[in-house]
Amino acid sequence: MLSKKLRLYSRFKEITVQLSKLGIYNIYEYFKVLFGLEVDPSLKPQKIRQTLEYLGPSFIKLGQILSIRPDLIPQSMIVELIKLQDKVKPIEFQQIKQIIENQLKAPLEDIFQYIDPNPIGSASIAQVYFAVLKTGEKVAVKVKRPNLEELIQTDAEIFLKIVSFLEKHSKTVKELDLKSVIYQYKYTTLREANFEIEALNIREFRKNFENYDKKFYIPKYYEEYSTRDILTLEFIEGYKLSQLDNINVDKKQIAETITDAYYKMVFKDGFYHADPHPGNFIIKPDGTVVLLDYGMVGTVAGEKRQLLYEHIFAVVNKNLELALKFYEGMGMITPKTDLDKLESFVEMFIEKYHNKTLSNINLKEMVLEIIDLVRECNLKLPTSLAYLGKSAIGLDGVIRNLDPSFNPTERLSNFLTKSLSEYAKEKFNEVVRIIDFYYSLAFKLDKIIKLLNIERLTIRILFKDLEDLQLFYKNQISKVVLAILFGSSLIASALFSIAGKTQVSNFLLYFSVIVFIFLLYRLLRF
């Protein structure tokens, strides 16, 4: 207990010292600024983002969670938090060596021909090393930082204490339900720190892109060299997006490849990479795009994708009622939602976009307008849609850095043509199934009625059998009762005779004789 308190105190002190560099000497005041409860012009969103990056994995993940909560923080903060970069000072290789050997249960030299002790990447969750397997295959070994779960648990406890304090002193904070954000942060971070889950994500992505005919590649992972704390991946040689000026590649083609792959993930597979920042892309010399880091993923279920299609239909056809159905179907409307304001905002949104071609629509601008709508109308943003918005803004930034003239929304038209035709096909099949059901029902009504009559007859027979059984047991019980009365009366008569109570004894004797006669009658009669 004492060690836990000391750990909390030490971490709390570290956080406070770093915040003092922002000019804030009270962590509670910092949280007020972060959640937009108080606005300090001197505390620019960029400074807050940099502080989160310095404070490590918990604060980075908290920032990422907040970047999908427009109901809690202002738009300017959301745009900055989406840029969160996860780079920290690496730990000593000796510690990494010990983790690998403990996890894979073998000395390092028995596993690898060679492993570079200098990491090629160092983040708050893990460090990545270049290695060569005994088979000669080049791999990237991702190793989780030691005591990571303990740090996450400690920071989560600190966050909850801060939020509890704020709730006691602010009714506004209590209404925001910030504790749900902390629980979501804890769940997300611990899940991302489990490399077995990331391995399953990689398997799913490789399956989805197995027969993909464009230059987009998902690295394979080596199951026999992977555990909960270690993930061994195929090493891909290539260039970062920031290095493309030095090689002869078509940036516009790369932008198209990335955009098309993401639209496939979202609108066809319903399973997408939710962290598209420049560091998660490698470009091979032949122009093939390689996607990295599969810890953060999002899903869009079939029903949700259908609602997205319907919303697009609504905007194109100026159908306000259908557009409002999207917000209801997504579960975004709450008791606090201002329905009149929502209808007004949606109407303005449709008016703005229904006449525009996709090539004239700025994806980032459109997503930010939806974020404003959520905040202004007190809507609840579901996690699946929030991650989708975050990914859209991140994707837009990646694409425009590659080619400022390229508009990713323009590529959506080709894909949506296929998607909407598939959606129409689904609706048609649904109608066919309904018609077939009623057609079959009409011709089977007679049979159904006969079956119901048989069931009613069976029930009547069953109840009749139950009545007979009930009568039988009733008769048997009455015989047992009479037998008990006869025996007990006879014994009581004898006992009273011995005690000198002649009158009582005689009465009980006569009573036992009467009971015996009645019992004999029941035995012979039934």
Coordinates of C-alpha atoms in Angstrom, one line a residue:
M1 CA 0.0 0.0 0.0
L2 CA 2.8 2.4 0.9
S3 CA 4.7 1.6 -2.3
K4 CA 1.6 2.3 -4.3
K5 CA 1.1 5.7 -2.6
L6 CA 4.8 6.5 -3.2
R7 CA 4.4 5.6 -6.9
L8 CA 1.4 7.8 -7.2
Y9 CA 3.1 10.7 -5.5
S10 CA 6.2 10.3 -7.7
R11 CA 4.2 10.3 -10.9
F12 CA 2.0 13.2 -9.8
K13 CA 5.2 15.2 -9.1
E14 CA 6.6 14.4 -12.5
I15 CA 3.4 15.5 -14.2
T16 CA 3.2 18.8 -12.1
V17 CA 6.8 19.7 -12.9
Q18 CA 6.2 19.4 -16.7
L19 CA 2.9 21.3 -16.5
S20 CA 4.8 24.2 -14.7
K21 CA 6.7 24.7 -18.0
L22 CA 3.3 25.6 -19.6
G23 CA 2.8 28.2 -16.9
I24 CA 0.3 26.0 -15.0
Y25 CA 1.2 25.2 -11.4
N26 CA -2.0 23.2 -10.7
I27 CA -2.9 20.0 -12.5
Y28 CA -6.6 20.7 -11.9
E29 CA -6.4 24.0 -13.8
Y30 CA -4.6 22.1 -16.6
F31 CA -7.5 19.7 -17.0
K32 CA -10.0 22.6 -17.1
V33 CA -8.0 24.1 -20.0
L34 CA -7.7 20.7 -21.7
F35 CA -11.5 20.0 -21.6
G36 CA -12.3 23.6 -22.7
L37 CA -13.9 24.5 -19.3
E38 CA -11.6 27.5 -19.1
V39 CA -9.9 29.3 -22.0
D40 CA -6.4 30.7 -21.5
P41 CA -5.2 32.5 -24.7
S42 CA -1.6 31.9 -23.7
L43 CA -2.0 28.1 -23.7
K44 CA -2.1 27.3 -27.4
P45 CA -3.3 23.9 -28.4
Q46 CA 0.2 23.1 -29.9
K47 CA 1.8 23.6 -26.4
I48 CA -0.8 21.3 -24.8
R49 CA -0.1 18.6 -27.5
Q50 CA 3.6 18.8 -26.9
T51 CA 3.1 18.4 -23.2
L52 CA 1.0 15.3 -23.7
E53 CA 3.7 13.8 -25.9
Y54 CA 6.4 14.5 -23.2
L55 CA 4.3 13.0 -20.4
G56 CA 4.2 9.6 -22.1
P57 CA 1.8 6.8 -23.2
S58 CA -1.0 7.5 -20.8
F59 CA -1.3 11.2 -21.7
I60 CA -0.8 10.5 -25.4
K61 CA -3.6 8.0 -25.4
L62 CA -5.8 10.3 -23.3
G63 CA -5.2 13.0 -26.0
Q64 CA -6.1 10.5 -28.7
I65 CA -9.3 9.6 -26.9
L66 CA -10.2 13.3 -26.4
S67 CA -9.6 13.9 -30.1
I68 CA -12.7 11.9 -30.8
R69 CA -14.8 13.6 -28.2
P70 CA -16.1 16.9 -29.7
D71 CA -18.8 17.0 -27.0
L72 CA -16.0 17.6 -24.5
I73 CA -13.3 19.7 -26.1
P74 CA -13.2 22.5 -28.6
Q75 CA -12.6 22.0 -32.3
S76 CA -9.2 23.8 -32.2
M77 CA -7.9 21.3 -29.6
I78 CA -9.3 18.3 -31.6
V79 CA -7.3 19.4 -34.8
E80 CA -4.1 19.6 -32.7
L81 CA -4.6 16.4 -30.7
I82 CA -5.0 14.4 -33.9
K83 CA -1.4 15.3 -34.7
L84 CA -0.1 13.6 -31.5
Q85 CA 3.2 11.9 -32.3
D86 CA 4.5 9.1 -30.1
K87 CA 8.3 9.4 -29.8
V88 CA 10.2 8.9 -26.6
K89 CA 13.7 8.3 -25.4
P90 CA 14.7 4.6 -25.8
I91 CA 15.5 2.4 -22.8
E92 CA 18.7 0.4 -22.6
F93 CA 19.0 -2.6 -24.9
Q94 CA 20.0 -4.9 -21.9
Q95 CA 16.5 -4.6 -20.6
I96 CA 15.1 -5.3 -24.1
K97 CA 17.3 -8.3 -24.4
Q98 CA 16.0 -9.7 -21.1
I99 CA 12.4 -9.2 -22.2
I100 CA 12.9 -11.0 -25.5
E101 CA 14.7 -14.0 -23.9
N102 CA 12.1 -14.3 -21.1
Q103 CA 9.2 -14.2 -23.6
L104 CA 10.7 -16.5 -26.3
K105 CA 12.3 -18.7 -23.7
A106 CA 15.7 -18.9 -25.5
P107 CA 19.0 -17.0 -25.6
L108 CA 19.1 -14.2 -28.1
E109 CA 21.8 -15.9 -30.2
D110 CA 19.5 -19.0 -30.6
I111 CA 16.7 -16.9 -32.0
F112 CA 18.5 -14.4 -34.3
Q113 CA 21.5 -14.4 -36.5
Y114 CA 21.8 -10.7 -35.8
I115 CA 19.8 -8.0 -33.9
D116 CA 20.8 -4.3 -34.0
P117 CA 20.9 -3.0 -30.4
N118 CA 20.0 0.5 -31.6
P119 CA 16.2 0.8 -32.1
I120 CA 14.8 1.9 -35.5
G121 CA 11.8 3.3 -33.6
S122 CA 11.0 4.2 -30.0
A123 CA 7.5 5.0 -28.9
S124 CA 5.7 5.1 -25.5
I125 CA 4.2 1.6 -26.0
A126 CA 7.2 -0.2 -27.6
Q127 CA 10.6 -0.1 -29.2
V128 CA 11.3 -1.6 -32.6
Y129 CA 14.6 -3.3 -33.6
F130 CA 16.0 -4.6 -36.9
A131 CA 17.0 -8.3 -36.8
V132 CA 17.7 -11.3 -39.0
L133 CA 16.2 -14.7 -38.1
K134 CA 18.2 -17.9 -38.2
T135 CA 16.4 -18.6 -41.5
G136 CA 17.9 -15.5 -43.0
E137 CA 14.7 -13.5 -43.1
K138 CA 14.9 -9.8 -42.2
V139 CA 12.4 -8.8 -39.4
A140 CA 11.3 -5.9 -37.3
V141 CA 11.0 -6.9 -33.6
K142 CA 8.5 -4.8 -31.6
V143 CA 9.1 -5.1 -27.9
K144 CA 6.8 -3.6 -25.3
R145 CA 8.4 -1.3 -22.7
P146 CA 8.8 -2.8 -19.2
N147 CA 6.2 -2.0 -16.5
L148 CA 3.9 -0.4 -19.1
E149 CA 0.7 -1.8 -17.6
E150 CA 1.7 -0.5 -14.2
L151 CA 2.3 3.0 -15.5
I152 CA -1.1 2.9 -17.3
Q153 CA -2.9 1.8 -14.1
T154 CA -1.1 4.5 -12.0
D155 CA -1.9 7.3 -14.5
A156 CA -5.5 6.1 -14.7
E157 CA -5.8 6.3 -10.9
I158 CA -4.4 9.8 -11.0
F159 CA -6.8 10.9 -13.7
L160 CA -9.8 9.5 -11.8
K161 CA -8.7 11.3 -8.6
I162 CA -8.4 14.6 -10.6
V163 CA -11.8 14.1 -12.2
S164 CA -13.4 13.2 -8.8
F165 CA -12.0 16.5 -7.4
L166 CA -13.3 18.5 -10.3
E167 CA -16.7 16.9 -10.0
K168 CA -17.0 18.0 -6.4
H169 CA -16.3 21.6 -7.2
S170 CA -18.0 21.9 -10.6
K171 CA -21.5 20.9 -11.6
T172 CA -20.5 21.3 -15.2
V173 CA -17.7 18.7 -14.9
K174 CA -20.1 16.3 -13.2
E175 CA -22.5 16.6 -16.1
L176 CA -19.7 15.8 -18.6
D177 CA -19.2 12.3 -17.2
L178 CA -15.4 12.6 -17.7
K179 CA -14.9 9.3 -15.8
S180 CA -16.2 7.4 -18.9
V181 CA -13.3 9.0 -20.9
I182 CA -10.8 7.8 -18.3
Y183 CA -12.2 4.2 -18.5
Q184 CA -12.2 4.3 -22.3
Y185 CA -8.6 5.6 -22.2
K186 CA -7.6 2.7 -19.9
Y187 CA -9.3 0.1 -22.0
T188 CA -7.9 1.4 -25.3
T189 CA -4.3 1.7 -24.0
L190 CA -4.2 -1.7 -22.4
R191 CA -5.7 -3.2 -25.5
E192 CA -3.1 -1.5 -27.7
A193 CA -0.4 -2.8 -25.4
N194 CA -1.5 -6.4 -26.0
F195 CA 0.4 -7.5 -29.2
E196 CA -1.7 -10.6 -29.5
I197 CA -4.6 -8.4 -30.4
E198 CA -2.4 -6.5 -32.9
A199 CA -1.4 -9.8 -34.5
L200 CA -5.1 -10.7 -35.0
N201 CA -5.6 -7.3 -36.6
I202 CA -2.7 -7.9 -39.0
R203 CA -4.2 -11.3 -39.9
E204 CA -7.6 -9.7 -40.7
F205 CA -6.0 -6.9 -42.8
R206 CA -3.9 -9.4 -44.8
K207 CA -7.0 -11.5 -45.4
N208 CA -8.9 -8.4 -46.6
F209 CA -6.1 -7.4 -49.0
E210 CA -5.1 -10.8 -50.1
N211 CA -6.3 -10.4 -53.7
Y212 CA -6.0 -6.6 -53.9
D213 CA -4.7 -5.7 -57.3
K214 CA -3.1 -2.3 -56.4
K215 CA 0.3 -1.5 -54.9
F216 CA -0.8 -1.7 -51.2
Y217 CA 0.9 -4.1 -48.8
I218 CA 0.3 -5.4 -45.3
P219 CA 3.5 -7.0 -43.7
K220 CA 3.2 -10.5 -42.4
Y221 CA 4.0 -11.4 -38.8
Y222 CA 5.8 -14.4 -37.4
E223 CA 3.6 -16.2 -34.9
E224 CA 6.4 -18.4 -33.5
Y225 CA 8.4 -15.3 -32.6
S226 CA 5.5 -13.3 -31.2
T227 CA 3.9 -13.1 -27.8
R228 CA 1.7 -10.7 -25.8
D229 CA 4.8 -8.5 -25.3
I230 CA 6.7 -9.1 -28.5
L231 CA 5.6 -8.8 -32.1
T232 CA 7.9 -9.9 -34.9
L233 CA 7.1 -8.6 -38.3
E234 CA 8.4 -8.8 -41.8
F235 CA 11.0 -6.0 -42.3
I236 CA 10.2 -3.8 -45.3
E237 CA 12.9 -1.6 -46.8
G238 CA 11.6 1.7 -48.2
Y239 CA 11.2 5.4 -47.7
K240 CA 9.2 7.6 -45.3
L241 CA 6.7 10.0 -46.8
S242 CA 9.1 12.9 -45.9
Q243 CA 11.9 11.3 -48.0
L244 CA 10.0 11.0 -51.3
D245 CA 11.6 14.1 -52.8
N246 CA 14.8 12.1 -53.0
I247 CA 13.4 9.3 -55.2
N248 CA 11.6 9.0 -58.5
V249 CA 8.1 8.1 -57.5
D250 CA 4.7 9.4 -58.6
K251 CA 3.3 11.2 -55.4
K252 CA -0.1 11.6 -56.9
Q253 CA -0.3 7.8 -57.6
I254 CA 0.7 7.1 -54.0
A255 CA -2.0 9.5 -52.8
E256 CA -4.6 7.6 -54.9
T257 CA -3.3 4.2 -53.6
I258 CA -3.6 5.3 -49.9
T259 CA -7.0 6.9 -50.5
D260 CA -8.5 3.9 -52.3
A261 CA -7.2 1.5 -49.7
Y262 CA -8.8 3.4 -46.9
Y263 CA -12.1 3.7 -48.7
K264 CA -12.0 -0.1 -49.3
M265 CA -11.4 -0.6 -45.5
V266 CA -14.2 1.6 -44.5
F267 CA -17.0 1.1 -47.1
K268 CA -16.3 -2.5 -48.1
D269 CA -14.5 -4.3 -45.3
G270 CA -15.9 -2.3 -42.3
F271 CA -12.5 -2.8 -40.6
Y272 CA -10.0 0.0 -40.9
H273 CA -6.7 1.4 -39.7
A274 CA -7.6 4.2 -37.3
D275 CA -4.2 6.0 -37.1
P276 CA -3.1 7.2 -40.5
H277 CA -0.3 9.6 -39.7
P278 CA 2.9 9.9 -41.9
G279 CA 5.0 7.7 -39.6
N280 CA 2.8 4.7 -40.3
F281 CA 3.5 4.6 -44.1
I282 CA 6.6 3.2 -45.9
I283 CA 7.0 3.5 -49.6
K284 CA 8.9 0.8 -51.4
P285 CA 11.2 1.8 -54.4
D286 CA 8.6 0.5 -56.9
G287 CA 5.9 2.8 -55.4
T288 CA 4.1 0.1 -53.3
V289 CA 2.6 1.6 -50.1
V290 CA 3.2 -0.3 -46.9
L291 CA 1.0 0.3 -43.9
L292 CA 2.4 -0.1 -40.4
D293 CA 1.2 -0.2 -36.8
Y294 CA -2.1 -2.1 -36.3
G295 CA -2.8 -1.4 -32.6
M296 CA -5.5 1.2 -33.3
V297 CA -8.3 0.0 -35.5
G298 CA -11.9 0.9 -36.1
T299 CA -15.0 -1.1 -37.2
V300 CA -18.1 0.0 -39.1
A301 CA -20.8 -2.7 -38.9
G302 CA -23.0 -3.4 -41.9
E303 CA -25.9 -1.5 -40.4
K304 CA -23.7 1.5 -39.8
R305 CA -22.4 1.4 -43.3
Q306 CA -25.9 1.3 -44.6
L307 CA -26.7 4.4 -42.6
L308 CA -23.7 6.2 -44.1
Y309 CA -24.9 5.3 -47.6
E310 CA -28.4 6.6 -46.8
H311 CA -26.9 9.8 -45.4
I312 CA -25.0 10.3 -48.7
F313 CA -28.3 9.7 -50.6
A314 CA -30.0 12.3 -48.3
V315 CA -27.4 15.0 -49.0
V316 CA -27.5 14.3 -52.8
N317 CA -31.3 14.3 -52.9
K318 CA -31.9 17.0 -50.3
N319 CA -33.9 14.6 -48.2
L320 CA -33.9 16.1 -44.7
E321 CA -36.0 13.3 -43.1
L322 CA -33.6 10.7 -44.3
A323 CA -30.6 12.7 -43.1
L324 CA -32.1 13.1 -39.6
K325 CA -32.7 9.3 -39.6
F326 CA -28.9 8.9 -39.8
Y327 CA -28.4 10.7 -36.4
E328 CA -31.2 8.6 -34.8
G329 CA -29.9 5.3 -36.3
M330 CA -26.4 6.0 -35.1
G331 CA -27.7 6.5 -31.6
M332 CA -26.5 10.1 -31.4
I333 CA -29.6 11.7 -30.1
T334 CA -29.7 12.1 -26.3
P335 CA -32.3 13.7 -23.8
K336 CA -30.2 16.9 -24.0
T337 CA -30.2 17.1 -27.8
D338 CA -31.8 20.3 -29.2
L339 CA -33.9 18.7 -32.0
D340 CA -35.0 22.0 -33.5
K341 CA -31.4 23.2 -33.7
L342 CA -30.3 19.8 -35.1
E343 CA -32.9 20.0 -37.9
S344 CA -31.7 23.5 -38.7
F345 CA -28.0 22.6 -38.8
V346 CA -28.7 19.5 -40.9
E347 CA -30.8 21.5 -43.4
M348 CA -27.9 24.1 -43.7
F349 CA -25.4 21.2 -44.2
I350 CA -27.5 19.7 -47.0
E351 CA -27.9 23.1 -48.7
K352 CA -24.2 23.6 -48.6
Y353 CA -23.1 20.2 -50.0
H354 CA -25.9 18.8 -52.2
N355 CA -24.9 20.9 -55.3
K356 CA -21.2 20.3 -54.9
T357 CA -19.2 17.7 -56.8
L358 CA -17.0 15.5 -54.7
S359 CA -13.9 17.1 -56.3
N360 CA -15.0 20.4 -54.7
I361 CA -15.6 19.1 -51.2
N362 CA -12.8 19.4 -48.6
L363 CA -13.1 16.2 -46.5
K364 CA -11.4 17.7 -43.5
E365 CA -13.6 20.8 -43.6
M366 CA -16.7 18.7 -43.8
V367 CA -15.8 16.4 -40.9
L368 CA -15.0 19.5 -38.7
E369 CA -18.5 20.9 -39.6
I370 CA -20.0 17.6 -38.4
I371 CA -17.9 17.9 -35.2
D372 CA -19.4 21.4 -34.6
L373 CA -22.9 20.1 -35.2
V374 CA -22.3 17.4 -32.5
R375 CA -21.1 19.9 -30.0
E376 CA -23.7 22.6 -30.7
C377 CA -26.7 20.2 -30.7
N378 CA -25.6 18.1 -27.7
L379 CA -25.3 14.9 -29.7
K380 CA -23.5 11.8 -28.5
L381 CA -20.8 10.7 -30.9
P382 CA -20.5 6.9 -31.1
T383 CA -17.0 5.5 -30.9
S384 CA -17.2 3.9 -34.4
L385 CA -18.1 7.3 -36.0
A386 CA -15.6 9.2 -33.9
Y387 CA -12.7 7.1 -35.0
L388 CA -13.9 7.4 -38.5
G389 CA -13.8 11.2 -38.3
K390 CA -10.4 11.2 -36.7
S391 CA -9.1 8.9 -39.5
A392 CA -10.6 11.1 -42.2
I393 CA -8.8 14.2 -40.8
G394 CA -5.6 12.3 -40.5
L395 CA -5.9 10.8 -44.0
D396 CA -6.6 14.3 -45.4
G397 CA -3.4 15.6 -43.8
V398 CA -1.3 12.7 -45.2
I399 CA -2.7 13.1 -48.7
R400 CA -2.4 16.8 -48.9
N401 CA 1.3 16.6 -47.8
L402 CA 1.9 14.3 -50.6
D403 CA 0.1 16.4 -53.2
P404 CA -1.6 19.6 -52.1
S405 CA -3.7 19.7 -55.3
F406 CA -5.1 16.2 -54.7
N407 CA -8.5 15.9 -53.2
P408 CA -9.2 12.5 -51.6
T409 CA -12.9 13.1 -51.7
E410 CA -12.9 13.0 -55.5
R411 CA -11.8 9.3 -55.4
L412 CA -14.8 8.5 -53.3
S413 CA -17.1 8.9 -56.3
N414 CA -15.8 5.7 -58.1
F415 CA -16.0 3.7 -54.9
L416 CA -19.4 4.9 -53.8
T417 CA -20.9 4.0 -57.2
K418 CA -20.0 0.4 -56.4
S419 CA -21.0 0.7 -52.8
L420 CA -24.3 2.2 -53.5
S421 CA -25.1 -0.4 -56.2
E422 CA -24.2 -3.1 -53.6
Y423 CA -26.5 -1.3 -51.1
A424 CA -29.3 -1.2 -53.7
K425 CA -28.7 -4.9 -54.3
E426 CA -29.0 -5.6 -50.6
K427 CA -32.3 -3.6 -50.5
F428 CA -33.6 -5.5 -53.5
N429 CA -32.7 -8.8 -51.9
E430 CA -34.4 -7.7 -48.7
V431 CA -37.6 -6.9 -50.7
V432 CA -37.4 -10.3 -52.5
R433 CA -37.1 -12.1 -49.1
I434 CA -40.2 -10.3 -47.8
I435 CA -42.2 -11.1 -50.9
D436 CA -41.1 -14.7 -50.7
F437 CA -42.1 -14.9 -47.1
Y438 CA -45.6 -13.6 -47.6
Y439 CA -46.0 -15.7 -50.8
S440 CA -45.1 -18.9 -48.8
L441 CA -47.3 -17.8 -45.9
A442 CA -50.3 -17.4 -48.1
F443 CA -50.0 -20.9 -49.5
K444 CA -49.3 -22.5 -46.2
L445 CA -52.0 -20.9 -44.1
D446 CA -54.2 -24.0 -44.4
K447 CA -51.4 -26.2 -43.2
I448 CA -50.6 -23.8 -40.4
I449 CA -54.3 -23.8 -39.2
K450 CA -54.4 -27.6 -39.3
L451 CA -51.1 -27.8 -37.3
L452 CA -52.6 -25.4 -34.7
N453 CA -55.7 -27.5 -34.4
I454 CA -53.5 -30.6 -33.9
E455 CA -51.5 -28.7 -31.2
R456 CA -54.8 -27.7 -29.5
L457 CA -55.9 -31.3 -29.5
T458 CA -52.6 -32.5 -28.2
I459 CA -52.8 -29.9 -25.4
R460 CA -56.3 -31.1 -24.5
I461 CA -55.1 -34.7 -24.4
L462 CA -52.2 -33.7 -22.3
F463 CA -54.3 -31.9 -19.8
K464 CA -56.7 -34.9 -19.6
D465 CA -53.8 -37.2 -18.9
L466 CA -52.6 -34.8 -16.2
E467 CA -56.1 -34.7 -14.6
D468 CA -56.2 -38.5 -14.4
L469 CA -52.7 -38.6 -12.9
Q470 CA -53.7 -36.0 -10.4
L471 CA -56.8 -38.0 -9.3
F472 CA -54.7 -41.2 -8.9
Y473 CA -52.2 -39.5 -6.6
K474 CA -55.0 -37.9 -4.6
N475 CA -56.5 -41.3 -3.9
Q476 CA -53.2 -42.8 -2.9
I477 CA -52.5 -40.0 -0.5
S478 CA -55.9 -40.3 1.1
K479 CA -55.2 -44.0 1.7
V480 CA -51.9 -43.2 3.4
V481 CA -53.5 -40.6 5.6
L482 CA -56.3 -43.0 6.7
A483 CA -53.6 -45.7 7.4
I484 CA -51.7 -43.2 9.6
L485 CA -54.9 -42.2 11.4
F486 CA -55.8 -45.8 12.1
G487 CA -52.3 -46.7 13.4
S488 CA -51.9 -43.6 15.6
S489 CA -55.5 -43.9 17.1
L490 CA -54.9 -47.6 18.0
I491 CA -51.5 -46.9 19.6
A492 CA -53.0 -43.8 21.5
S493 CA -55.9 -46.0 22.7
A494 CA -53.5 -48.5 24.2
L495 CA -51.4 -45.8 25.9
F496 CA -54.5 -44.2 27.5
S497 CA -55.7 -47.6 28.7
I498 CA -52.3 -48.2 30.4
A499 CA -52.6 -44.7 32.0
G500 CA -56.0 -45.5 33.4
K501 CA -58.0 -43.2 31.1
T502 CA -60.6 -45.7 30.1
Q503 CA -63.1 -43.4 28.5
V504 CA -60.6 -41.7 26.3
S505 CA -59.0 -45.1 25.4
N506 CA -62.4 -46.5 24.4
F507 CA -63.2 -43.5 22.3
L508 CA -59.9 -43.8 20.4
L509 CA -60.5 -47.5 20.0
Y510 CA -63.9 -47.1 18.4
F511 CA -62.5 -44.2 16.2
S512 CA -59.7 -46.5 15.0
V513 CA -62.2 -49.2 14.1
I514 CA -64.3 -46.7 12.0
V515 CA -61.1 -45.4 10.3
F516 CA -60.0 -49.0 9.5
I517 CA -63.4 -49.9 8.0
F518 CA -63.3 -46.8 5.8
L519 CA -59.7 -47.5 4.8
L520 CA -60.7 -51.1 3.9
Y521 CA -63.5 -49.7 1.8
R522 CA -61.2 -47.4 -0.1
L523 CA -58.7 -50.2 -0.7
L524 CA -61.3 -52.5 -2.2
R525 CA -63.2 -49.8 -4.1
F526 CA -60.3 -48.0 -5.8

